[in-house]
Amino acid sequence: MTIRYSGASQPLELGQALGRGGEGTVHQIAGRPGFVAKIYHQPISADKTLKLEGMVRQAHPGLLDIAAWPVDMLRTQPEGPVQGFIMPRVNGYREIHSLYGPAHRKKAFPHADWSFLVHAARNLSSAFEAIHARGHVIGDVNPGNVVISPQALVKLIDCDSFQINVDGRLFPCDVGVPQFTAPELQGRSFHRLQRTPDHDGFGLALLCFHLLFMGRHPFAGRYQGKGDMPIERAIQELRFAFGRHAGSRQMEPPPYILPFAALPHPITDLFERAFASPSLAQGRPTARDWLQALERLSRELRSCGRNSVHKYPRHLRDCPWCELERVSGTLFFLPAPHTVVAELLAGLPDFDLDQVWSRILAVAPPRDEAMPSPSSRIPILPTPLPELLRRVQRSNGIKAALTAGVALAAMLIRPRLSGLWLPLAVIAWSLLRNPAVRREYQRRRLALLAARRERQELHTVWNQRATGQLFADRLHQLCALRDRHRNLPTELQREGQRLEADQRQIQLQAFLENQFIDAAQIPGILTTHRMALESYGIETAADVSAEALKTVPGFGQRLGRQRVAALLDWRRALEQRFRYDPCKGVDPAAIADLRRHFAQERVRIERELLAASDELAKIKADILKHRAQINITLIRQAMREAQAQADLRVFPPRLDTLWRRQRI
C-alpha cells in the first residue's frame, strides 16, 4: 500500500498502475474512481513545482471538460516535496491516431464515418480554443497528446508539459515533435523556447488535416527533386504537398487520397494559410477559425445515394468516396453493424427486369440523318461597291487603259522605245490595284471564308450532338448493365465459393491486418518513417509489400532499402508465426461484406435501369432539338455564304483570280 498526501495534507492510497511513461506512472486512487494520480519517476525542480501549483489554482470546469488538468498536488509527506498531482481520469478514450488511420479506425471506431471525423476535428478546435482563452499554449502538439471518445469528445492529456501562464510568468514547454512543429521553429532547441497560440495553430491544422484526409501528413508527398525529402525539411521549406503551389515546390500528393479540391473553399483556404503562406503577417488560422469553418462543413454534408455510410460536402456533384474506394480497393468506412441487404433494398421500387427493359426498348431511337445542305432559293443580289470606290475604280481603269495604249502606240511607232514597256506596265498595274478597292475586296473575301468556316463548325457540332450515335452508345451501356444484373446471382455464388476455397489466405490477411506498424519494434523505422508510411496508406503488416514501399518517400535510397528490408523481414516473421485453423468456417464478416457489396451493386444497377427510359427519351429530345437548331443556323449560314459569293462577283473575274493567288 502506497500513501501520498494531497495539497490539504489528506492521505491518499494509490492503487494499481494504469500506465507508465518516460516521465511518470499513472495510478488509481482508492475511493476516488473519477481521478488518477501521476507520480514522477525523478524529483522535480522548483520551477516545475511552481508550475503545477499554478495549474491547480487555475483548474476550471471549462478546462476539466477538455483536458486531464491537475486539480491537486501529491507529496510524499504532508510538508514534503511534490512528487506528482491528481487529475481527472480519462476513461474510454483512445489516442486520436486510432481514429484517423483507416486500418486503426476499423478496429477502434468501426461506426465512424467522415461526418464523425469532421465533428471530431470541430471538437479538437474547441479544446484548443479553451486552452488559448485562458492564456496558455499547448506547445507539444502531437497525436499522442489527444484522445477521443466513441462520441467524438476530445480530451488533451499530458497537460503538465503545456506552456502555462501563471500570474504573468510563463512556464515554457520544453518538448516537441519535429513532424508537428511550425516551420519557423524547425531546428531550434525546445528548451526555454517561448511558444504562441500561432505555433499551436500549425499543430492544430496538422491534426485537422490528418482527420479529414485519412491520416495523411500534409508534408509527406511525392518529392520531384533529387534525394529524399524528410517531413521536417518539407515543413521548414513550406512544401505543402496538397496545396495550389505544390507543383512549384516540386511536390505532389500521394496516391489514393481524398482530392484536396473536394473540400469547400473555406476549409482549403485555412489549410493554405496554415501550411503554404510564406508570410506570417496575417497569422495562421486560429482555433476559433477552425471551429467556425468545421461547424459549417458539418452542416453542409450529405449522404451518398449508393452508400449511405459515405458523407461528403454538398457542393460536390458525385461522391468522392465511391470513386476513391473503387480505384484504391480500400474500404475507408465500415457499414453500420445493423445494415443488412434488406435495408439496402428498402425504398427501391419493385423491380422486374423484363418489364423495365421493355420500357427502355419502347423509346424509339432517332432516325439517322446526315446534316442537310440548304441552298438559298431567293435570288441573291450582290452588294454594290460604294459610289466613291466605283468612281475610283472607273477612273483608274480608264487611266490604266490609256497608259497601256500609249505604251503600245509608242512601241509600234518607234521600236527603239520598247524599253519603256516595263515602267509603263508598272504604272498601269498600280492604277488597277488601288488600296481602297483592294481593302474592300479583302473584307468581302474574309466574309466568304468566315461563312464557310461556320459551315464546317456546324458539321462538327452535328456529328457530336445531332446524330443517333449518342442514343446508340447509351443503349449499348444499358445492355451491358442488363446482362450484369442477370449475372449477379452467379457472381455472388462464385465469390462465395472462392471465399471457402481461400480460407487460409483470408485468415492470414485478417491476422496481418491486426499487426500495426506503430505498435511494433522494427529496426530502423523511426517516428518520421511511420508518419510517411501512414500517409501512403501503409498502417499494418497486410499493407507492406515491396511494390507499395517503392512509392513512399525515404524508402528509395541506400538507407531506404535497408528500411524496406526491415519491414519485409517483419512481415515474413509474422507470416511464419501465423497458424491456419481449418476448423474455422468462412468469417461471417467476410460473407456480410460480400453480400453488402453485391446488394449495393444491384441497387445501383436497378436505379440506373429504372431511370433509363426517361434518360433515353431526354437524349432523343436533345438530339432532335439540336437538329432543329442547327437546321435554322444552316439556313442563315447558307444565305450568308451565298451573299458573300455574290458580293465578290462585283470585281472583274481576272482581278479576283489574281488577288486570290496572292492569298488576299
XYZ file of C-alpha atoms in Angstrom:
664
model
C 0.000 0.000 0.000
C 1.445 3.359 -1.086
C 0.326 6.536 0.684
C 0.683 10.045 -0.693
C -0.666 13.331 0.663
C -2.838 15.881 -1.117
C -2.312 19.629 -1.012
C -4.596 19.736 2.043
C -2.388 17.066 3.717
C -5.080 14.385 3.295
C -3.639 10.872 2.962
C -4.477 9.065 -0.299
C -3.942 5.399 -1.056
C -2.565 4.713 -4.525
C -3.922 1.689 -6.368
C -2.600 -0.316 -9.277
C -0.653 1.324 -12.075
C -2.731 2.140 -15.162
C 0.119 3.200 -17.402
C 3.792 4.074 -17.390
C 5.563 6.716 -19.455
C 9.038 8.161 -19.691
C 8.309 10.829 -17.078
C 5.963 9.113 -14.626
C 3.400 6.428 -13.819
C -0.370 6.866 -13.551
C -2.120 5.098 -10.625
C -5.662 4.547 -9.491
C -6.687 6.323 -6.251
C -8.627 4.245 -3.732
C -12.055 5.756 -3.090
C -11.807 8.307 -5.922
C -12.850 6.471 -9.102
C -13.102 9.629 -11.221
C -9.491 10.678 -10.619
C -5.994 9.269 -11.004
C -2.552 10.149 -9.682
C 0.542 10.830 -11.769
C 3.751 10.064 -9.841
C 7.043 11.280 -11.308
C 9.963 8.863 -11.502
C 12.502 11.553 -10.565
C 12.329 14.531 -8.161
C 11.017 17.629 -9.921
C 12.545 21.113 -9.947
C 11.296 24.115 -8.000
C 10.069 25.682 -11.257
C 8.068 22.564 -12.077
C 6.539 22.651 -8.591
C 5.514 26.312 -9.044
C 4.077 25.490 -12.455
C 1.933 22.615 -11.077
C 0.738 24.725 -8.142
C -0.290 27.473 -10.563
C -2.159 24.954 -12.734
C -4.020 23.602 -9.698
C -5.103 27.134 -8.746
C -6.336 27.725 -12.297
C -8.322 24.475 -12.546
C -11.705 25.414 -14.012
C -14.712 23.303 -15.091
C -14.169 24.502 -18.664
C -10.642 23.084 -18.598
C -11.598 19.872 -16.833
C -14.139 19.162 -19.588
C -11.468 19.073 -22.283
C -8.196 18.228 -20.504
C -6.629 15.971 -17.894
C -5.811 19.124 -15.921
C -4.087 18.955 -12.487
C -6.585 19.533 -9.656
C -4.405 18.831 -6.610
C -0.791 18.205 -5.598
C 0.676 14.970 -4.263
C 3.507 14.868 -1.742
C 5.457 12.086 -0.073
C 4.742 13.706 3.345
C 2.257 16.424 4.412
C 5.015 19.044 4.163
C 7.331 17.067 1.895
C 8.378 17.718 -1.708
C 5.878 17.477 -4.536
C 6.068 14.093 -6.261
C 3.052 14.280 -8.552
C -0.500 15.514 -8.938
C -4.126 14.421 -9.167
C -6.076 14.804 -12.402
C -9.414 13.647 -13.830
C -9.405 10.072 -15.099
C -9.727 9.771 -18.866
C -11.622 6.522 -19.348
C -12.988 5.032 -22.566
C -10.904 7.318 -24.806
C -8.375 6.314 -27.473
C -5.452 8.182 -28.981
C -6.579 10.222 -31.955
C -4.386 8.335 -34.439
C -6.621 5.276 -33.935
C -9.464 7.336 -35.437
C -7.901 8.931 -38.499
C -5.994 5.888 -39.834
C -8.422 3.665 -41.848
C -6.970 0.365 -40.565
C -6.952 1.549 -36.934
C -10.421 3.067 -37.306
C -11.983 -0.228 -38.422
C -10.876 -1.744 -35.107
C -11.265 1.171 -32.673
C -14.116 3.199 -34.238
C -15.959 0.856 -36.641
C -19.058 3.091 -36.594
C -17.199 6.297 -37.572
C -17.925 7.888 -40.951
C -16.475 11.088 -42.402
C -19.045 13.264 -40.624
C -17.739 11.775 -37.362
C -14.205 12.806 -38.339
C -15.367 16.329 -39.184
C -17.125 16.540 -35.816
C -14.012 15.264 -34.044
C -11.936 17.993 -35.746
C -14.519 20.547 -34.633
C -14.292 19.363 -31.004
C -10.489 19.372 -31.197
C -10.578 23.018 -32.302
C -12.905 23.826 -29.423
C -10.441 22.242 -26.958
C -7.558 24.328 -28.346
C -9.691 27.457 -28.093
C -10.441 26.747 -24.418
C -6.714 26.449 -23.642
C -5.810 29.623 -25.535
C -8.669 31.603 -23.976
C -7.002 31.211 -20.560
C -3.611 32.416 -21.754
C -1.963 29.009 -22.090
C -0.262 27.305 -25.058
C -0.138 23.548 -25.646
C 3.312 23.688 -27.216
C 3.935 19.991 -27.798
C 1.057 19.365 -30.200
C 1.153 15.772 -31.445
C -1.264 12.817 -31.817
C -0.077 11.262 -28.554
C -1.445 14.201 -26.535
C -5.005 13.987 -27.875
C -7.531 11.264 -27.049
C -11.075 10.825 -28.324
C -14.224 9.032 -27.194
C -16.745 6.946 -29.177
C -18.937 10.096 -29.164
C -16.139 12.189 -30.779
C -15.471 14.030 -27.500
C -11.872 15.240 -27.268
C -9.555 15.468 -24.274
C -5.997 16.771 -24.082
C -3.566 14.823 -21.914
C -0.014 15.390 -20.576
C -1.108 18.899 -19.605
C 1.853 19.332 -17.249
C 4.012 19.788 -20.364
C 1.927 22.768 -21.619
C 3.293 26.326 -21.648
C 1.448 27.823 -18.676
C 0.889 31.459 -17.794
C 0.747 31.881 -14.013
C 0.209 35.454 -12.831
C 2.179 36.860 -15.747
C 5.025 34.347 -15.514
C 5.470 31.867 -18.359
C 6.480 28.302 -17.652
C 7.580 27.042 -21.092
C 7.013 23.734 -22.813
C 10.429 22.130 -23.216
C 9.431 19.255 -25.516
C 8.082 18.823 -29.024
C 7.775 16.560 -32.046
C 9.544 17.919 -35.170
C 6.908 16.480 -37.532
C 4.264 18.668 -35.815
C 6.413 21.767 -35.246
C 5.896 25.035 -37.133
C 8.417 25.915 -39.906
C 9.920 28.859 -38.046
C 10.727 26.625 -35.039
C 12.295 23.772 -37.029
C 15.867 23.080 -35.935
C 15.614 25.156 -32.760
C 16.016 23.779 -29.263
C 12.727 23.398 -27.400
C 14.387 24.188 -24.059
C 13.122 27.535 -22.718
C 11.509 28.211 -26.102
C 8.555 30.593 -25.820
C 5.602 29.437 -27.924
C 2.492 31.290 -29.081
C -1.066 30.265 -29.987
C 0.029 30.778 -33.608
C 2.530 27.928 -33.191
C -0.273 25.784 -31.782
C -2.280 26.781 -34.862
C 0.175 24.886 -37.046
C -0.186 21.705 -34.980
C -3.974 22.063 -34.867
C -4.120 22.394 -38.664
C -1.960 19.269 -38.969
C -4.294 17.228 -36.755
C -7.361 18.512 -38.615
C -5.699 17.526 -41.894
C -4.981 14.048 -40.517
C -8.635 13.673 -39.536
C -10.109 14.881 -42.830
C -7.585 13.105 -45.079
C -7.416 9.637 -43.520
C -4.158 10.067 -41.586
C -2.172 11.681 -44.402
C 0.530 14.130 -43.375
C 0.256 17.338 -45.443
C 4.027 17.449 -45.980
C 4.534 13.748 -46.784
C 4.031 13.932 -50.533
C 5.970 12.869 -53.588
C 9.105 14.986 -53.965
C 10.005 15.617 -57.625
C 13.572 16.704 -56.899
C 16.664 14.616 -56.202
C 17.114 12.641 -52.999
C 14.716 12.244 -50.099
C 12.547 14.957 -48.595
C 12.126 14.322 -44.836
C 8.912 15.675 -43.353
C 10.790 18.112 -41.100
C 12.613 19.646 -44.064
C 9.421 19.794 -46.127
C 7.756 21.698 -43.269
C 10.655 24.131 -42.992
C 10.563 24.790 -46.759
C 6.737 25.110 -46.880
C 6.431 22.164 -49.280
C 2.721 21.591 -48.687
C 2.071 18.609 -50.972
C -1.660 19.209 -51.461
C -1.952 22.961 -51.989
C -2.246 25.228 -55.012
C 1.510 25.857 -55.097
C 2.625 22.238 -54.596
C 3.874 21.899 -58.182
C 6.064 24.991 -57.963
C 7.632 23.488 -54.824
C 8.314 20.157 -56.556
C 5.669 18.289 -54.567
C 2.573 16.312 -55.424
C 0.138 14.435 -53.179
C 0.419 10.684 -52.607
C -1.974 8.363 -54.478
C -5.436 7.226 -53.391
C -6.411 10.199 -51.262
C -9.428 12.438 -50.982
C -8.844 15.234 -53.547
C -7.904 18.493 -51.852
C -10.447 20.311 -54.050
C -13.220 18.063 -52.669
C -13.295 20.267 -49.553
C -15.101 23.611 -49.723
C -13.006 26.747 -50.201
C -13.306 27.986 -46.586
C -11.539 24.803 -45.408
C -8.892 24.631 -48.161
C -8.116 28.334 -47.650
C -7.440 27.681 -43.950
C -5.049 24.851 -44.835
C -3.270 27.086 -47.363
C -2.855 29.801 -44.718
C -1.620 27.307 -42.146
C 0.867 25.416 -44.340
C 1.791 27.294 -47.513
C 1.826 31.010 -46.667
C 5.411 32.359 -46.679
C 4.337 35.367 -44.613
C 3.043 35.119 -41.061
C 1.936 38.767 -41.022
C -1.737 37.805 -41.063
C -1.156 34.830 -38.766
C -2.269 31.249 -39.125
C -5.921 30.332 -38.675
C -6.914 30.402 -35.020
C -8.772 27.668 -33.183
C -11.900 29.828 -33.492
C -11.413 29.993 -37.299
C -11.270 26.202 -37.482
C -14.222 25.798 -35.133
C -16.483 28.007 -37.261
C -15.377 26.532 -40.610
C -15.780 22.932 -39.417
C -19.208 23.617 -37.916
C -20.290 24.993 -41.284
C -18.809 21.981 -43.104
C -20.631 19.624 -40.732
C -23.958 21.282 -41.593
C -23.259 21.031 -45.326
C -22.586 17.286 -45.547
C -24.879 14.906 -47.372
C -25.146 11.124 -47.702
C -24.229 9.201 -50.828
C -27.186 7.695 -52.689
C -25.270 4.473 -53.379
C -23.665 4.003 -49.964
C -25.273 5.740 -47.007
C -22.105 5.458 -44.901
C -20.370 7.844 -47.326
C -20.701 11.504 -46.312
C -19.290 14.314 -48.419
C -19.631 18.100 -48.948
C -22.886 19.210 -50.537
C -21.204 21.278 -53.283
C -19.799 18.133 -54.949
C -21.837 16.540 -57.715
C -20.619 12.971 -57.113
C -19.494 11.051 -54.042
C -15.669 11.126 -53.914
C -15.502 8.115 -51.575
C -17.148 5.772 -54.092
C -14.530 6.597 -56.704
C -11.687 6.509 -54.177
C -12.696 3.089 -52.873
C -13.067 1.833 -56.434
C -9.593 2.854 -57.610
C -7.743 2.081 -54.353
C -9.508 -1.145 -53.383
C -9.644 0.160 -49.798
C -12.800 0.289 -47.713
C -12.449 3.571 -45.836
C -15.658 3.332 -43.787
C -17.402 0.237 -42.494
C -21.169 -0.076 -42.812
C -23.163 0.215 -39.604
C -23.413 -3.156 -37.798
C -27.192 -3.299 -38.258
C -27.003 -2.696 -42.021
C -28.304 -5.725 -43.932
C -29.141 -6.398 -47.524
C -32.857 -5.868 -46.941
C -32.164 -2.333 -45.696
C -30.048 -1.607 -48.745
C -33.014 -2.523 -50.907
C -35.530 -0.622 -48.783
C -37.387 2.075 -50.651
C -36.446 0.671 -54.061
C -39.497 0.082 -56.284
C -40.377 -3.489 -57.202
C -38.019 -4.459 -59.968
C -38.971 -6.650 -62.923
C -36.015 -6.688 -65.312
C -38.008 -7.795 -68.382
C -40.670 -5.149 -67.802
C -38.079 -2.428 -67.219
C -36.198 -3.471 -70.354
C -39.411 -3.360 -72.390
C -39.936 0.251 -71.268
C -36.381 1.047 -72.361
C -36.863 -0.516 -75.813
C -40.157 1.347 -76.199
C -38.174 4.551 -76.654
C -37.600 4.562 -80.415
C -34.174 5.797 -81.499
C -33.995 8.950 -83.619
C -33.803 8.478 -87.417
C -30.342 8.520 -88.914
C -29.904 11.834 -90.703
C -26.956 13.444 -92.366
C -26.511 17.161 -91.946
C -28.594 18.909 -94.659
C -27.022 21.229 -97.202
C -29.548 24.033 -97.639
C -29.265 26.383 -100.575
C -30.869 29.766 -100.775
C -33.757 29.797 -103.275
C -34.068 33.563 -103.080
C -32.066 35.370 -105.803
C -29.083 36.997 -104.155
C -28.145 40.431 -105.416
C -24.534 41.468 -104.847
C -23.865 44.420 -102.623
C -22.591 47.155 -104.931
C -19.351 48.902 -104.219
C -19.652 52.287 -102.510
C -20.082 55.093 -105.082
C -16.707 56.600 -104.236
C -14.921 53.278 -104.841
C -16.798 52.768 -108.132
C -15.693 56.164 -109.365
C -12.093 55.485 -108.334
C -12.225 52.085 -109.998
C -13.642 53.543 -113.267
C -11.184 56.417 -113.271
C -8.196 54.189 -112.587
C -9.382 51.734 -115.229
C -9.517 54.471 -117.861
C -6.101 55.747 -116.827
C -4.652 52.247 -116.944
C -6.143 51.666 -120.431
C -4.746 54.973 -121.690
C -1.335 54.210 -120.253
C -1.343 50.785 -121.896
C -2.481 52.350 -125.204
C 0.269 54.951 -125.079
C 2.849 52.286 -124.393
C 1.621 50.129 -127.263
C 1.472 53.053 -129.759
C 4.953 54.215 -128.786
C 6.417 50.771 -129.350
C 4.701 50.422 -132.730
C 5.798 53.856 -133.999
C 9.301 53.790 -132.574
C 10.522 50.268 -131.828
C 13.585 51.773 -130.143
C 11.223 52.897 -127.303
C 10.271 49.283 -126.473
C 12.322 49.562 -123.277
C 9.573 51.792 -121.862
C 7.036 48.957 -121.730
C 8.097 47.781 -118.261
C 7.746 51.112 -116.341
C 4.517 51.871 -118.204
C 3.126 48.413 -117.290
C 4.003 49.031 -113.643
C 2.132 52.335 -113.781
C -0.903 50.648 -115.338
C -0.879 47.845 -112.732
C -0.586 50.321 -109.830
C -3.638 52.131 -111.133
C -5.623 48.878 -111.187
C -4.643 47.787 -107.645
C -5.921 50.820 -105.796
C -5.522 50.195 -101.976
C -9.096 51.188 -101.110
C -10.546 48.795 -103.698
C -8.196 46.071 -102.590
C -9.253 46.504 -98.908
C -12.903 46.194 -99.898
C -12.120 43.034 -101.842
C -10.242 41.641 -98.848
C -13.155 42.370 -96.495
C -15.602 40.565 -98.776
C -13.255 37.631 -99.291
C -12.863 37.205 -95.492
C -16.667 37.268 -95.094
C -16.899 34.336 -97.533
C -14.191 32.398 -95.691
C -15.944 33.015 -92.326
C -19.227 31.704 -93.740
C -17.521 28.537 -94.999
C -15.710 28.073 -91.686
C -19.059 28.345 -89.857
C -20.417 25.558 -92.069
C -17.505 23.302 -91.024
C -18.097 24.109 -87.347
C -21.790 23.293 -87.701
C -20.829 19.971 -89.256
C -18.659 19.172 -86.219
C -21.468 20.099 -83.823
C -23.899 17.952 -85.799
C -21.631 14.919 -85.506
C -21.219 15.484 -81.777
C -24.808 16.239 -80.773
C -27.289 15.607 -83.561
C -26.552 12.079 -84.799
C -28.129 8.970 -83.321
C -24.742 7.797 -82.000
C -25.294 9.243 -78.518
C -28.538 7.302 -78.215
C -26.942 4.110 -79.561
C -23.938 4.383 -77.199
C -26.141 4.797 -74.137
C -28.366 1.891 -75.186
C -25.242 -0.260 -75.555
C -24.182 0.665 -71.998
C -27.647 -0.223 -70.721
C -27.425 -3.618 -72.450
C -24.218 -4.274 -70.513
C -25.955 -3.262 -67.249
C -28.895 -5.571 -68.002
C -26.518 -8.501 -68.610
C -24.587 -7.737 -65.409
C -27.837 -7.670 -63.404
C -28.737 -11.095 -64.752
C -25.306 -12.448 -63.829
C -25.154 -11.033 -60.281
C -26.508 -14.194 -58.543
C -23.968 -16.353 -60.389
C -21.153 -13.957 -59.495
C -22.218 -13.889 -55.837
C -22.228 -17.702 -55.738
C -18.811 -17.842 -57.404
C -17.335 -15.306 -54.964
C -18.788 -17.244 -52.035
C -17.126 -20.403 -53.299
C -13.875 -18.501 -53.652
C -14.138 -17.421 -50.007
C -14.480 -21.025 -48.960
C -11.549 -22.098 -51.140
C -9.268 -19.263 -49.961
C -9.734 -19.736 -46.231
C -6.039 -19.888 -45.442
C -5.310 -16.641 -47.294
C -8.319 -14.947 -45.681
C -7.212 -15.950 -42.182
C -3.657 -14.806 -42.933
C -4.944 -11.455 -44.240
C -7.053 -10.924 -41.109
C -4.056 -11.805 -38.922
C -1.763 -9.347 -40.747
C -4.409 -6.586 -40.633
C -4.240 -6.769 -36.829
C -0.450 -6.200 -36.750
C 0.072 -2.434 -36.660
C 3.375 -0.826 -37.639
C 3.129 1.889 -34.963
C 2.854 -0.784 -32.244
C 5.806 -2.861 -33.487
C 9.520 -2.562 -32.816
C 11.089 -2.608 -36.289
C 14.825 -1.826 -36.636
C 15.493 1.472 -38.383
C 11.828 2.552 -38.534
C 11.551 5.878 -36.685
C 8.581 8.140 -35.968
C 9.075 10.159 -39.142
C 9.136 6.942 -41.211
C 5.920 5.713 -39.570
C 4.223 9.012 -40.458
C 5.385 8.750 -44.067
C 4.127 5.151 -44.264
C 0.775 6.135 -42.783
C 0.465 8.996 -45.273
C 0.746 6.417 -48.044
C -1.900 4.137 -46.503
C 0.586 1.626 -45.038
C -0.569 1.011 -41.462
C -0.441 -2.748 -40.948
C 1.642 -5.746 -41.986
C -1.040 -6.512 -44.586
C -0.172 -3.224 -46.341
C 3.564 -3.975 -46.505
C 4.891 -5.073 -49.883
C 7.952 -4.215 -51.941
C 5.726 -2.607 -54.577
C 3.820 -0.433 -52.085
C 7.002 0.691 -50.305
C 8.596 1.896 -53.564
C 6.229 4.861 -53.666
C 6.971 6.100 -50.113
C 9.474 8.991 -49.731
C 12.501 7.960 -47.681
C 12.411 4.326 -48.807
C 14.265 4.595 -52.112
C 17.922 5.422 -51.316
C 20.515 3.128 -49.732
C 19.222 3.637 -46.184
C 15.714 3.447 -47.577
C 16.410 -0.019 -48.966
C 17.503 -1.082 -45.502
C 14.178 0.128 -44.126
C 12.293 -1.723 -46.867
C 14.204 -4.896 -45.999
C 13.413 -4.451 -42.276
C 9.677 -4.065 -42.982
C 9.595 -7.038 -45.348
C 11.506 -9.143 -42.774
C 8.968 -8.102 -40.131
C 6.076 -9.191 -42.339
C 7.771 -12.517 -43.187
C 8.362 -13.192 -39.476
C 4.663 -12.556 -38.777
C 3.640 -14.862 -41.622
C 5.802 -17.609 -40.102
C 4.065 -17.110 -36.754
C 0.625 -17.440 -38.349
C -1.234 -20.705 -37.768
C -4.064 -21.714 -40.070
C -7.150 -23.128 -38.353
C -9.001 -25.429 -40.806
C -11.887 -25.818 -38.344
C -12.883 -22.203 -38.758
C -15.614 -21.584 -41.264
C -15.797 -18.594 -43.515
C -15.631 -15.409 -41.492
C -19.224 -14.123 -41.121
C -17.913 -10.570 -41.553
C -16.402 -11.534 -44.932
C -19.714 -13.063 -46.016
C -21.587 -9.961 -44.851
C -19.156 -7.724 -46.758
C -19.615 -9.804 -49.894
C -23.406 -9.682 -49.676
C -23.334 -5.976 -48.944
C -21.135 -5.358 -51.973
C -23.441 -7.271 -54.302
C -26.546 -5.689 -52.796
C -25.068 -2.232 -53.375
C -24.193 -3.173 -56.942
C -27.706 -4.484 -57.538
C -29.247 -1.307 -56.121
C -27.002 0.843 -58.315
C -27.853 -1.076 -61.494
C -31.585 -1.190 -60.782
C -31.749 2.539 -60.094
C -29.881 3.236 -63.311
C -32.137 0.946 -65.361
C -35.301 2.342 -63.781
C -34.275 5.846 -64.831
C -33.042 4.720 -68.263
C -36.262 5.135 -70.280
C -36.599 8.761 -69.174
C -32.886 9.270 -69.810
C -33.121 7.858 -73.364
C -36.195 9.987 -74.070
C -34.249 13.054 -72.951
C -31.248 12.087 -75.112
C -33.566 11.688 -78.108
C -35.277 15.021 -77.407
C -31.908 16.732 -77.110
C -30.787 15.244 -80.440
C -33.941 16.450 -82.200
C -33.621 19.866 -80.550
C -30.018 20.211 -81.716
C -31.021 19.155 -85.226
C -33.706 21.841 -85.359
C -31.327 24.484 -84.018
C -28.564 23.516 -86.461
C -31.032 23.466 -89.390
C -32.105 27.034 -88.637
C -28.492 28.118 -88.288
C -27.594 26.322 -91.531
C -30.249 28.278 -93.484
C -28.842 31.558 -92.172
C -25.307 30.342 -92.904
C -26.225 29.360 -96.487
C -27.669 32.824 -97.092
C -24.543 34.494 -95.664
C -22.295 32.302 -97.855
C -24.371 32.974 -100.987
C -24.387 36.717 -100.259
C -20.605 36.687 -99.739
C -20.096 34.874 -103.062
C -22.375 37.365 -104.854
C -20.568 40.292 -103.240
C -17.264 39.097 -104.709
C -18.704 38.975 -108.239
C -18.685 42.781 -108.488
C -14.924 42.524 -109.032
C -13.645 41.547 -112.500
C -13.020 37.776 -112.691
C -9.395 38.183 -113.718
C -8.748 40.571 -110.841
C -10.456 38.189 -108.421
C -8.291 35.283 -109.651
C -5.115 37.338 -109.432
C -5.760 38.589 -105.898
C -6.708 35.106 -104.682
C -3.407 33.794 -105.976
C -1.771 36.468 -103.878
C -3.723 34.999 -100.847
C -5.594 38.140 -100.022
